[in-house]
Coordinates of C-alpha atoms in Angstrom, one line a residue:
M1 CA -27.0 -8.3 21.4
T2 CA -28.6 -6.0 18.9
I3 CA -26.7 -2.9 17.7
N4 CA -28.9 -2.0 14.8
Q5 CA -30.0 1.7 14.5
L6 CA -27.4 2.9 16.9
L7 CA -25.7 5.3 14.5
Q8 CA -29.2 6.8 13.8
K9 CA -29.5 7.6 17.5
L10 CA -26.3 9.7 17.7
E11 CA -26.4 13.4 17.7
P12 CA -25.6 15.0 14.4
T13 CA -22.5 16.6 16.0
S14 CA -21.0 13.2 17.0
P15 CA -17.5 12.4 15.7
I16 CA -18.7 10.1 12.9
L17 CA -15.4 10.3 10.9
Q18 CA -13.1 9.6 13.8
A19 CA -11.0 6.5 13.1
N20 CA -7.5 5.1 12.9
F21 CA -6.1 3.8 9.6
G22 CA -3.3 1.7 8.3
I23 CA -2.3 0.5 4.8
E24 CA -0.4 -2.6 3.7
R25 CA 0.7 -2.6 0.1
E26 CA 2.2 -5.6 -1.7
S27 CA 4.3 -5.1 -4.9
L28 CA 6.7 -7.1 -7.0
R29 CA 10.2 -6.0 -7.9
V30 CA 10.9 -6.2 -11.7
D31 CA 13.7 -5.1 -14.0
R32 CA 13.4 -2.4 -16.7
Q33 CA 12.1 -4.9 -19.2
G34 CA 9.2 -5.8 -16.8
K35 CA 10.6 -9.2 -15.9
L36 CA 10.8 -10.5 -12.3
A37 CA 13.9 -9.3 -10.4
H38 CA 16.0 -12.3 -9.2
T39 CA 18.1 -10.2 -6.8
P40 CA 17.7 -10.8 -3.0
H41 CA 15.8 -8.4 -0.7
P42 CA 17.9 -5.2 -0.6
S43 CA 20.5 -5.4 2.2
C44 CA 20.3 -1.6 2.8
L45 CA 16.9 -2.2 4.3
G46 CA 18.5 -3.8 7.3
A47 CA 17.2 -6.9 9.1
R48 CA 13.8 -7.9 7.6
S49 CA 13.2 -10.1 10.7
F50 CA 12.0 -7.0 12.6
H51 CA 11.5 -4.2 9.9
P52 CA 8.2 -2.6 10.7
Y53 CA 7.7 -0.8 7.3
I54 CA 9.3 -2.8 4.5
Q55 CA 9.1 -6.5 4.5
T56 CA 9.4 -9.5 2.2
D57 CA 6.1 -11.2 1.6
F58 CA 5.7 -14.7 0.0
C59 CA 8.5 -14.6 -2.5
E60 CA 12.0 -13.0 -2.5
F61 CA 10.9 -10.3 -5.1
Q62 CA 7.6 -9.4 -3.4
M63 CA 7.8 -6.4 -1.1
E64 CA 5.2 -5.4 1.5
L65 CA 5.0 -1.8 2.6
I66 CA 3.3 -1.2 5.9
T67 CA 2.3 2.1 7.4
P68 CA 2.2 3.1 11.1
V69 CA -1.2 3.7 12.6
A70 CA -2.6 7.0 11.3
K71 CA -5.4 9.2 12.6
S72 CA -6.7 10.0 9.1
T73 CA -6.8 8.6 5.6
T74 CA -4.7 11.5 4.5
E75 CA -2.0 10.8 7.1
A76 CA -2.0 7.1 6.2
R77 CA -1.5 7.8 2.5
R78 CA 1.2 10.2 3.4
F79 CA 3.0 7.6 5.4
L80 CA 2.6 5.1 2.5
G81 CA 4.0 7.7 0.1
A82 CA 7.1 8.1 2.2
I83 CA 7.6 4.4 2.6
T84 CA 7.1 3.9 -1.1
D85 CA 9.7 6.6 -1.8
V86 CA 12.2 4.8 0.5
A87 CA 11.5 1.4 -1.0
G88 CA 11.9 2.8 -4.6
R89 CA 15.3 4.3 -3.7
S90 CA 16.5 1.3 -1.8
I91 CA 16.1 -1.3 -4.5
S92 CA 18.6 -1.3 -7.4
K93 CA 18.3 1.6 -9.8
D94 CA 17.7 -1.0 -12.5
E95 CA 14.6 -2.3 -10.6
L96 CA 11.0 -1.0 -10.4
L97 CA 7.9 -1.7 -8.4
W98 CA 5.3 -3.4 -10.5
P99 CA 2.1 -1.3 -10.3
L100 CA -0.5 -4.0 -11.0
S101 CA -2.0 -6.7 -8.8
M102 CA -1.6 -9.3 -11.4
P103 CA 2.0 -10.2 -12.0
P104 CA 4.0 -9.8 -15.3
R105 CA 4.5 -12.9 -17.4
I106 CA 6.1 -15.5 -15.1
K107 CA 6.8 -19.2 -14.8
A108 CA 6.3 -21.1 -11.6
Q109 CA 10.0 -22.2 -11.5
E110 CA 11.1 -18.5 -11.5
I111 CA 9.5 -17.9 -8.1
Q112 CA 11.8 -18.2 -5.2
V113 CA 10.2 -18.5 -1.8
A114 CA 11.4 -15.8 0.6
Q115 CA 14.5 -16.9 2.5
L116 CA 13.5 -15.5 5.8
E117 CA 15.4 -16.0 9.1
N118 CA 12.4 -17.3 11.0
E119 CA 12.1 -21.1 10.6
F120 CA 8.3 -21.2 10.9
E121 CA 7.8 -18.4 8.4
R122 CA 10.0 -20.3 5.8
H123 CA 8.1 -23.5 6.5
Y124 CA 4.8 -21.6 6.2
R125 CA 5.7 -20.2 2.8
N126 CA 6.9 -23.5 1.5
Y127 CA 3.6 -25.1 2.7
L128 CA 1.6 -22.4 0.8
A129 CA 3.7 -23.0 -2.3
E130 CA 2.9 -26.7 -2.2
K131 CA -0.8 -26.3 -1.4
Y132 CA -1.8 -23.3 -3.6
G133 CA 1.0 -23.1 -6.2
T134 CA 3.6 -20.4 -6.4
K135 CA 2.1 -18.2 -9.1
L136 CA -1.0 -17.3 -7.1
Q137 CA 1.3 -16.1 -4.3
A138 CA 2.7 -13.4 -6.7
I139 CA -0.7 -11.7 -6.9
S140 CA -0.4 -8.4 -4.9
G141 CA -2.9 -6.0 -3.5
I142 CA -3.8 -3.5 -0.8
H143 CA -5.0 -4.3 2.8
Y144 CA -7.0 -1.5 4.3
N145 CA -7.1 -1.4 8.1
M146 CA -9.5 0.6 10.2
E147 CA -10.3 1.1 13.8
L148 CA -13.4 3.0 14.8
G149 CA -12.5 6.1 16.8
K150 CA -12.6 5.9 20.6
D151 CA -15.0 8.8 21.1
L152 CA -17.3 7.4 18.4
V153 CA -17.4 3.9 20.0
E154 CA -18.1 5.4 23.4
A155 CA -20.9 7.5 22.0
L156 CA -22.5 4.4 20.4
F157 CA -21.9 2.4 23.7
K158 CA -23.9 5.1 25.6
E159 CA -26.8 4.8 23.2
S160 CA -26.8 1.0 23.6
D161 CA -28.2 -1.0 26.5
Q162 CA -24.9 -2.8 27.0
T163 CA -22.7 -2.7 30.1
D164 CA -19.7 -4.7 28.7
M165 CA -17.6 -2.5 26.4
I166 CA -15.5 -5.4 25.0
A167 CA -18.6 -7.4 24.1
F168 CA -20.1 -4.3 22.6
K169 CA -17.1 -3.6 20.4
N170 CA -17.0 -7.2 19.3
A171 CA -20.6 -7.0 18.3
L172 CA -20.0 -3.7 16.5
Y173 CA -17.1 -5.1 14.5
L174 CA -18.9 -8.3 13.8
K175 CA -21.8 -6.5 12.3
L176 CA -19.5 -4.4 10.2
A177 CA -17.7 -7.5 8.9
Q178 CA -21.0 -9.2 8.1
N179 CA -22.3 -6.3 6.0
Y180 CA -18.9 -5.8 4.4
L181 CA -18.9 -9.4 3.2
R182 CA -22.6 -9.1 2.2
Y183 CA -21.9 -6.1 0.0
R184 CA -18.3 -6.9 -1.0
W185 CA -19.4 -7.0 -4.6
G186 CA -19.7 -3.2 -4.5
I187 CA -16.0 -2.8 -3.6
T188 CA -15.1 -5.3 -6.5
Y189 CA -17.3 -3.3 -8.9
L190 CA -16.0 0.1 -8.0
F191 CA -12.3 -0.6 -7.4
G192 CA -11.5 -3.9 -9.1
A193 CA -8.4 -3.4 -11.2
A194 CA -7.2 -6.8 -12.3
P195 CA -8.9 -7.3 -15.7
V196 CA -6.4 -9.5 -17.4
A197 CA -3.9 -12.2 -16.5
E198 CA -0.7 -12.4 -18.5
Q199 CA -0.3 -15.3 -20.9
G200 CA 0.3 -18.6 -19.2
F201 CA -0.6 -17.4 -15.7
F202 CA -3.6 -19.7 -15.5
D203 CA -3.4 -23.3 -16.6
Q204 CA -6.8 -23.1 -18.3
E205 CA -8.4 -20.5 -20.5
V206 CA -10.4 -17.9 -18.7
P207 CA -12.6 -15.1 -20.0
E208 CA -10.9 -11.7 -20.5
P209 CA -11.2 -8.9 -19.7
V210 CA -13.0 -9.0 -16.4
R211 CA -13.3 -6.7 -13.4
S212 CA -10.9 -8.5 -11.1
F213 CA -9.3 -11.9 -11.3
R214 CA -7.8 -11.2 -7.9
N215 CA -11.2 -10.7 -6.2
S216 CA -12.7 -13.8 -7.8
D217 CA -12.2 -17.5 -7.0
H218 CA -9.4 -17.4 -9.6
G219 CA -7.4 -15.3 -7.1
Y220 CA -5.5 -16.4 -4.0
V221 CA -8.3 -17.9 -1.9
N222 CA -8.8 -20.8 0.4
K223 CA -9.9 -24.2 -0.8
E224 CA -13.6 -24.5 -1.3
E225 CA -14.1 -26.7 1.7
I226 CA -13.0 -24.0 4.1
Q227 CA -16.3 -22.4 5.2
V228 CA -16.0 -20.1 8.2
S229 CA -19.2 -18.7 9.7
F230 CA -19.5 -15.0 10.7
A231 CA -22.8 -15.6 12.4
S232 CA -21.1 -15.1 15.8
L233 CA -17.6 -14.4 17.0
E234 CA -17.5 -17.8 18.7
D235 CA -18.5 -19.5 15.5
Y236 CA -15.7 -17.7 13.6
V237 CA -13.1 -18.6 16.2
S238 CA -14.2 -22.2 16.6
A239 CA -14.4 -22.9 12.9
I240 CA -10.8 -21.7 12.2
E241 CA -9.5 -23.7 15.3
R242 CA -11.3 -26.8 14.0
Y243 CA -9.8 -26.5 10.5
I244 CA -6.3 -26.2 12.1
E245 CA -6.9 -29.3 14.3
Q246 CA -8.0 -31.2 11.2
G247 CA -4.9 -30.1 9.3
D248 CA -6.9 -28.1 6.7
L249 CA -5.2 -24.9 7.7
I250 CA -1.7 -24.7 9.1
A251 CA -2.3 -21.5 11.1
E252 CA -5.0 -18.9 11.8
K253 CA -3.5 -16.5 9.3
E254 CA -4.1 -19.0 6.5
F255 CA -7.7 -18.0 6.6
Y256 CA -7.9 -15.6 3.6
S257 CA -11.3 -13.9 4.1
A258 CA -11.9 -10.5 2.5
V259 CA -12.2 -9.2 6.1
R260 CA -10.4 -10.4 9.2
F261 CA -10.6 -9.5 12.8
R262 CA -7.3 -8.1 14.2
G263 CA -5.7 -6.9 17.4
Q264 CA -4.9 -10.1 19.3
K265 CA -2.1 -12.7 18.8
V266 CA -4.6 -15.6 18.7
N267 CA -8.3 -15.5 17.6
R268 CA -9.7 -16.9 20.8
S269 CA -8.4 -13.9 22.7
F270 CA -10.9 -11.8 20.8
L271 CA -13.7 -13.3 23.0
D272 CA -12.3 -11.8 26.3
K273 CA -9.9 -9.1 25.2
G274 CA -11.8 -7.8 22.2
I275 CA -11.3 -7.0 18.5
T276 CA -9.2 -3.9 18.0
Y277 CA -9.6 -3.2 14.3
L278 CA -10.7 -4.8 11.0
E279 CA -8.4 -5.7 8.1
F280 CA -10.1 -5.4 4.6
R281 CA -8.0 -7.4 2.1
N282 CA -9.7 -7.2 -1.2
F283 CA -8.3 -4.0 -2.8
D284 CA -6.5 -4.3 -6.1
L285 CA -3.5 -2.1 -6.8
N286 CA -4.6 1.1 -8.6
P287 CA -1.9 1.4 -11.3
F288 CA -2.9 5.1 -11.9
E289 CA -1.6 5.9 -8.4
R290 CA 2.1 5.7 -7.5
I291 CA 1.3 4.2 -4.1
G292 CA -1.5 2.0 -5.3
I293 CA -4.6 3.6 -3.8
S294 CA -6.1 7.1 -4.2
Q295 CA -7.3 9.5 -1.6
T296 CA -10.8 9.4 -2.9
T297 CA -10.8 5.6 -2.7
M298 CA -9.6 5.7 0.9
D299 CA -12.4 8.2 1.8
T300 CA -15.1 6.5 -0.2
V301 CA -14.3 3.2 1.5
H302 CA -14.4 4.9 4.9
L303 CA -17.8 6.3 4.1
L304 CA -19.0 2.9 2.8
L305 CA -17.9 1.2 6.1
L306 CA -19.9 3.7 8.1
A307 CA -22.9 3.0 5.8
F308 CA -22.5 -0.7 6.5
L309 CA -22.8 0.2 10.2
W310 CA -25.8 2.4 9.5
M311 CA -27.6 -0.6 7.8
D312 CA -29.1 -3.4 9.8
A313 CA -27.2 -6.6 10.1
P314 CA -28.4 -9.5 8.0
E315 CA -31.0 -11.8 9.7
N316 CA -29.7 -15.1 8.3
V317 CA -26.0 -14.3 8.3
D318 CA -24.7 -17.5 6.6
Q319 CA -27.2 -17.4 3.9
A320 CA -26.7 -13.6 3.2
L321 CA -23.0 -14.0 3.1
A322 CA -23.2 -17.0 0.7
Q323 CA -25.4 -14.9 -1.6
G324 CA -22.9 -12.0 -1.3
H325 CA -20.1 -14.3 -2.3
A326 CA -21.9 -15.7 -5.3
L327 CA -22.8 -12.1 -6.4
N328 CA -19.2 -11.0 -5.9
E329 CA -18.0 -13.9 -8.1
K330 CA -20.4 -13.0 -10.9
I331 CA -19.5 -9.3 -10.8
A332 CA -15.7 -9.9 -10.5
L333 CA -15.8 -12.1 -13.7
S334 CA -18.0 -9.8 -15.7
H335 CA -16.7 -7.5 -18.4
P336 CA -15.8 -4.1 -17.0
L337 CA -18.5 -2.4 -19.1
E338 CA -21.3 -4.8 -18.2
P339 CA -24.0 -3.2 -16.0
L340 CA -24.6 -4.5 -12.5
P341 CA -27.0 -7.5 -12.4
S342 CA -30.5 -6.9 -11.1
E343 CA -29.8 -8.8 -7.8
A344 CA -27.1 -6.2 -6.9
E345 CA -29.1 -4.0 -4.4
T346 CA -27.3 -0.7 -5.0
Q347 CA -30.3 1.1 -3.5
N348 CA -29.6 -0.3 -0.1
I349 CA -26.0 1.1 -0.2
T350 CA -26.9 4.5 -1.7
T351 CA -29.8 5.1 0.7
A352 CA -27.6 4.3 3.7
L353 CA -24.9 6.7 2.3
D354 CA -27.5 9.5 1.7
Q355 CA -29.0 9.1 5.2
L356 CA -25.6 9.0 6.9
V357 CA -24.4 12.1 5.1
Q358 CA -27.6 14.0 5.8
H359 CA -27.9 12.9 9.5
F360 CA -24.3 14.0 10.4
G361 CA -24.3 17.0 8.1
L362 CA -21.2 15.9 6.2
G363 CA -20.1 18.6 3.7
D364 CA -19.6 19.0 0.0
Y365 CA -16.6 16.6 -0.2
H366 CA -18.4 13.6 1.2
Q367 CA -21.6 14.5 -0.7
G368 CA -19.4 14.4 -3.8
L369 CA -18.1 11.0 -2.9
V370 CA -21.6 9.7 -2.6
K371 CA -22.4 11.1 -6.0
Q372 CA -19.4 9.4 -7.5
V373 CA -20.6 6.0 -6.1
K374 CA -24.1 6.6 -7.5
D375 CA -22.7 7.6 -10.9
A376 CA -20.4 4.6 -11.1
F377 CA -23.2 2.2 -10.1
A378 CA -25.3 3.6 -13.0
D379 CA -22.4 3.8 -15.5
P380 CA -19.8 1.0 -15.4
S381 CA -17.5 3.1 -17.6
Q382 CA -16.6 5.2 -14.5
T383 CA -15.2 2.2 -12.6
L384 CA -11.5 1.6 -12.3
A385 CA -11.5 -1.6 -14.3
A386 CA -13.2 0.1 -17.2
Q387 CA -10.6 2.9 -17.1
L388 CA -7.9 0.2 -17.8
L389 CA -9.6 -1.2 -20.9
P390 CA -8.0 1.3 -23.4
H391 CA -4.6 0.2 -22.1
I392 CA -5.0 -3.5 -22.8
K393 CA -3.1 -4.6 -25.9
D394 CA -3.2 -8.1 -27.1
K395 CA -4.8 -9.3 -23.8
S396 CA -2.0 -7.7 -21.9
L397 CA -1.4 -4.7 -19.6
A398 CA 2.4 -5.3 -19.4
D399 CA 3.4 -2.4 -21.6
F400 CA 1.1 0.0 -19.8
A401 CA 2.3 -1.3 -16.4
L402 CA 6.0 -1.0 -17.4
D403 CA 5.4 2.6 -18.5
K404 CA 3.8 3.5 -15.2
A405 CA 6.5 1.7 -13.2
L406 CA 9.3 3.7 -15.1
A407 CA 7.4 6.9 -14.5
Y408 CA 7.0 6.2 -10.8
H409 CA 10.7 5.2 -10.6
D410 CA 11.8 8.5 -12.1
Y411 CA 9.5 10.4 -9.7
D412 CA 11.1 8.6 -6.7
W413 CA 14.5 9.7 -7.9
T414 CA 13.4 13.3 -8.5
A415 CA 14.8 15.5 -5.7
H416 CA 16.3 12.3 -4.2
Y417 CA 17.6 14.2 -1.2
A418 CA 14.0 14.9 0.0
L419 CA 11.4 12.6 1.5
K420 CA 8.2 12.6 -0.6
G421 CA 5.3 14.2 1.4
Y422 CA 7.5 15.7 4.0
E423 CA 9.2 18.4 2.0
E424 CA 7.9 21.2 4.3
M425 CA 10.2 19.8 7.1
E426 CA 13.9 20.8 7.3
L427 CA 16.1 18.8 4.9
S428 CA 18.1 17.4 7.8
T429 CA 14.9 16.0 9.4
Q430 CA 13.8 14.6 6.0
M431 CA 17.1 12.8 5.6
L432 CA 16.9 11.4 9.1
L433 CA 13.4 10.2 8.5
F434 CA 14.5 8.5 5.3
D435 CA 17.3 6.7 7.1
A436 CA 15.0 5.7 9.9
I437 CA 12.4 4.2 7.6
Q438 CA 15.0 2.5 5.5
K439 CA 16.7 0.8 8.5
G440 CA 13.4 -0.1 10.2
I441 CA 13.7 2.3 13.1
H442 CA 10.3 3.1 14.6
F443 CA 9.4 6.8 14.3
E444 CA 6.8 9.3 15.4
I445 CA 6.6 12.9 14.4
L446 CA 5.9 14.6 17.8
D447 CA 5.6 18.0 16.3
E448 CA 6.1 18.6 12.6
Q449 CA 6.3 22.4 12.8
D450 CA 8.9 22.3 15.5
Q451 CA 10.9 19.4 13.8
F452 CA 10.6 17.2 16.8
L453 CA 10.9 13.4 16.3
K454 CA 10.8 10.3 18.4
L455 CA 12.9 7.4 17.2
W456 CA 13.1 4.0 18.9
H457 CA 14.3 0.5 18.5
K458 CA 13.5 -2.1 21.2
D459 CA 14.0 -0.3 24.5
H460 CA 16.2 2.6 23.2
V461 CA 14.4 5.9 22.6
E462 CA 15.8 9.1 21.2
Y463 CA 14.0 12.5 21.0
V464 CA 15.5 14.4 18.1
K465 CA 15.2 18.1 17.3
N466 CA 16.0 19.6 13.9
G467 CA 17.5 16.3 12.7
N468 CA 20.7 16.7 14.7
M469 CA 20.0 17.3 18.4
T470 CA 19.6 14.2 20.5
S471 CA 20.2 13.1 24.1
K472 CA 23.9 13.8 23.4
D473 CA 22.9 17.4 23.7
N474 CA 21.3 18.3 27.0
Y475 CA 19.7 21.4 25.5
V476 CA 17.1 19.1 23.8
V477 CA 15.4 18.7 27.2
P478 CA 14.4 22.4 27.7
L479 CA 13.5 22.6 24.0
A480 CA 11.1 19.7 24.6
M481 CA 9.7 21.3 27.8
A482 CA 9.0 24.5 25.9
N483 CA 6.8 22.6 23.5
K484 CA 3.6 21.6 25.3
T485 CA 2.6 19.1 22.6
V486 CA 6.0 17.3 22.8
T487 CA 6.1 17.4 26.6
K488 CA 2.6 15.9 26.8
K489 CA 3.4 13.0 24.4
I490 CA 6.7 12.2 26.3
L491 CA 4.9 12.2 29.6
A492 CA 2.1 10.0 28.2
N493 CA 4.6 7.5 26.8
A494 CA 6.3 7.3 30.2
G495 CA 3.0 6.3 31.8
F496 CA 2.0 9.7 33.4
P497 CA -1.7 10.7 33.1
V498 CA -2.1 13.7 30.8
P499 CA -5.2 15.7 29.8
A500 CA -7.1 14.5 26.7
G501 CA -7.2 16.9 23.9
D502 CA -5.8 17.9 20.5
E503 CA -3.7 20.4 18.6
F504 CA -5.0 22.8 15.9
T505 CA -3.3 25.1 13.4
S506 CA -6.4 27.0 12.2
L507 CA -9.5 28.4 13.7
E508 CA -11.6 26.2 11.4
Q509 CA -9.9 23.0 12.8
G510 CA -10.5 24.1 16.3
L511 CA -14.2 24.9 15.8
A512 CA -14.7 21.5 14.2
Y513 CA -13.6 20.0 17.5
Y514 CA -16.3 21.7 19.5
P515 CA -18.8 18.7 19.4
L516 CA -16.3 16.6 21.2
I517 CA -15.8 19.1 24.1
K518 CA -19.1 21.0 24.3
D519 CA -20.1 19.3 27.5
K520 CA -16.7 19.2 29.1
Q521 CA -14.5 21.4 31.3
I522 CA -11.7 22.6 29.0
V523 CA -8.5 24.7 28.7
V524 CA -7.7 26.5 25.5
K525 CA -4.1 27.6 25.2
P526 CA -1.3 28.5 22.8
K527 CA 1.2 25.7 22.3
S528 CA 4.4 27.3 23.1
T529 CA 3.8 30.4 25.4
N530 CA 4.4 30.7 29.1
F531 CA 3.1 32.8 32.0
G532 CA -0.6 32.2 31.2
L533 CA -0.5 34.2 27.9
G534 CA -3.5 33.5 25.8
I535 CA -5.0 30.8 28.1
S536 CA -8.7 30.4 28.7
I537 CA -10.1 28.0 31.3
F538 CA -13.7 26.9 31.3
Q539 CA -14.8 25.1 34.5
E540 CA -18.2 25.0 33.1
P541 CA -19.0 23.8 29.5
A542 CA -18.3 26.7 27.0
S543 CA -20.8 28.0 24.6
L544 CA -19.7 28.0 20.9
D545 CA -19.3 31.7 20.9
N546 CA -17.1 31.7 24.0
Y547 CA -15.1 28.8 22.7
K548 CA -14.5 30.6 19.5
K549 CA -13.3 33.7 21.4
A550 CA -10.9 31.6 23.4
L551 CA -9.5 30.1 20.2
E552 CA -9.0 33.6 18.7
I553 CA -7.2 34.7 21.9
A554 CA -4.9 31.7 21.8
F555 CA -4.2 32.1 18.1
A556 CA -3.2 35.7 18.7
E557 CA -0.3 34.4 20.7
D558 CA 0.8 31.4 18.6
T559 CA 0.3 29.6 15.3
A560 CA -0.8 26.4 17.0
V561 CA -3.4 26.0 19.8
L562 CA -4.1 23.2 22.3
V563 CA -7.6 22.3 23.5
E564 CA -7.5 20.0 26.5
E565 CA -9.7 18.8 29.3
F566 CA -9.5 20.9 32.4
I567 CA -8.1 19.0 35.5
P568 CA -8.5 21.0 38.7
G569 CA -5.6 20.9 41.2
T570 CA -2.6 22.7 42.5
E571 CA 0.2 23.5 40.1
Y572 CA 3.8 23.5 41.2
R573 CA 7.0 24.2 39.2
F574 CA 10.2 22.6 40.2
F575 CA 13.6 24.2 39.5
I576 CA 16.2 21.4 39.0
L577 CA 19.9 22.2 38.7
D578 CA 22.6 19.5 38.3
G579 CA 20.1 16.9 39.4
R580 CA 19.1 18.8 42.6
C581 CA 15.8 20.4 43.3
E582 CA 16.8 24.0 44.3
A583 CA 13.3 25.6 44.5
V584 CA 9.6 24.9 44.2
L585 CA 7.1 27.6 42.9
L586 CA 3.4 27.4 43.8
L587 CA 1.4 28.9 40.9
S588 CA -1.9 30.8 41.4
L589 CA -4.3 30.3 38.5
I590 CA -7.0 32.7 37.3
H591 CA -10.0 30.7 36.1
I592 CA -12.2 32.0 33.3

């Protein structure tokens, strides 16, 4: 299957930026002197055997913060900011979150393997300690997860000659993984932030400073004999299975590639059930950011991933990826101010970025991101590793890291009654969200403006209004019904078919949605009104001018507007009192 040149075939109005995102951030707990904390995982965080947001990684003092799936990079960072806020206020006030990927000065005997409840997970960590050593496990970083948007994938599928969507998505993600590994050195060059290792971390002398120890073969990587081919998905799956059968790997998750396929419990299921998303694992913690990654980094990486899809896949995959690995090693272990070597084909990347931005008419912000990439490629002083050089004292970043950790700790405890990033919500809702995150209760913000939350654990679900109204108060039901967005989400979660669409709080947002609905029958309506006020129905595709007028009419009635697909049919309204249906009303619709 060839999927080259598919992006180039899409219309300029296609939803190129549509995607889902998730972030996993690892960080060590230290005391106020910058030494490893020897306290157990905080008990106030509840049972870590099921906690979805704050977990224990390899060792007892290594926390992993995991966001829910988000529809934008901004929302993903916002989630991570809130989870970081909760983690920072759940550990002891005398403890801090270490902001560097490379750990502070440590000794192997100080590192206690996480005492998890799950027997296999304990065995797995002890196995890793024996095989790779404990100090390497303390290296921390960011995992960047991305799923291409549904509408974007469907548009690409239509442009292809394929009839099997699962096989097509697998080929799409395989190509993206191949080009990512081929040009991984660009990520290391731009965002590497592990220039030094503290004294005694490595057994042998290594050159310092460099761009990223973590992203070199000095980091936490598989043994050299583990060579998994990305030439095909079958090759990938079979190679990992073979290494497990031979005893070279204990489980599929021990394969530590910079990119991994995700979405199924076992790798072989990718072949018939499909890859859901990709996990990119080679991002160092950015110590200049409280949560470890900046908004511009998130958006630049998203743009780079799309550029890798724009580019053709390598012809000789194994050879191209081997060359990419060697180049990444060379760049990772270079001085942060050393220019890129001649074999680093930056022109391939920047040309793809320019063509992508031009073809899809991306605006000033994304054009600015491309310019930053070009400037950094030309001038290494603009890279993240180079920005850390002035802070290195006596081959150490410990003092700098401790200062940052203390500053971030103080920020976490500023306005400690609020939840960072959600200050616009009512205080009672913020406090409830804080407690839900802390205890590992799943949450979804159904409607931020209306203070509507969904909380659940296992099979128990609560819909909460204003931080204090739950199923214990029957009035929460009519309040939910009065909110079209909340009602739609509740019905969808219960398995009822609901019209596709989205919600907007500004005319500009609504107009930007036009490319996705320009050929469809749609309804434009205020979010919270009744009796047909402000509703426009288009049984034929709407022109941009008519669509804009419909948005203006709807916004005249409400501060939020829904744009949904039109589903023809008969509408009935049922009046229920004390569990009995007392009346049914047949509505007559006026079509526009």
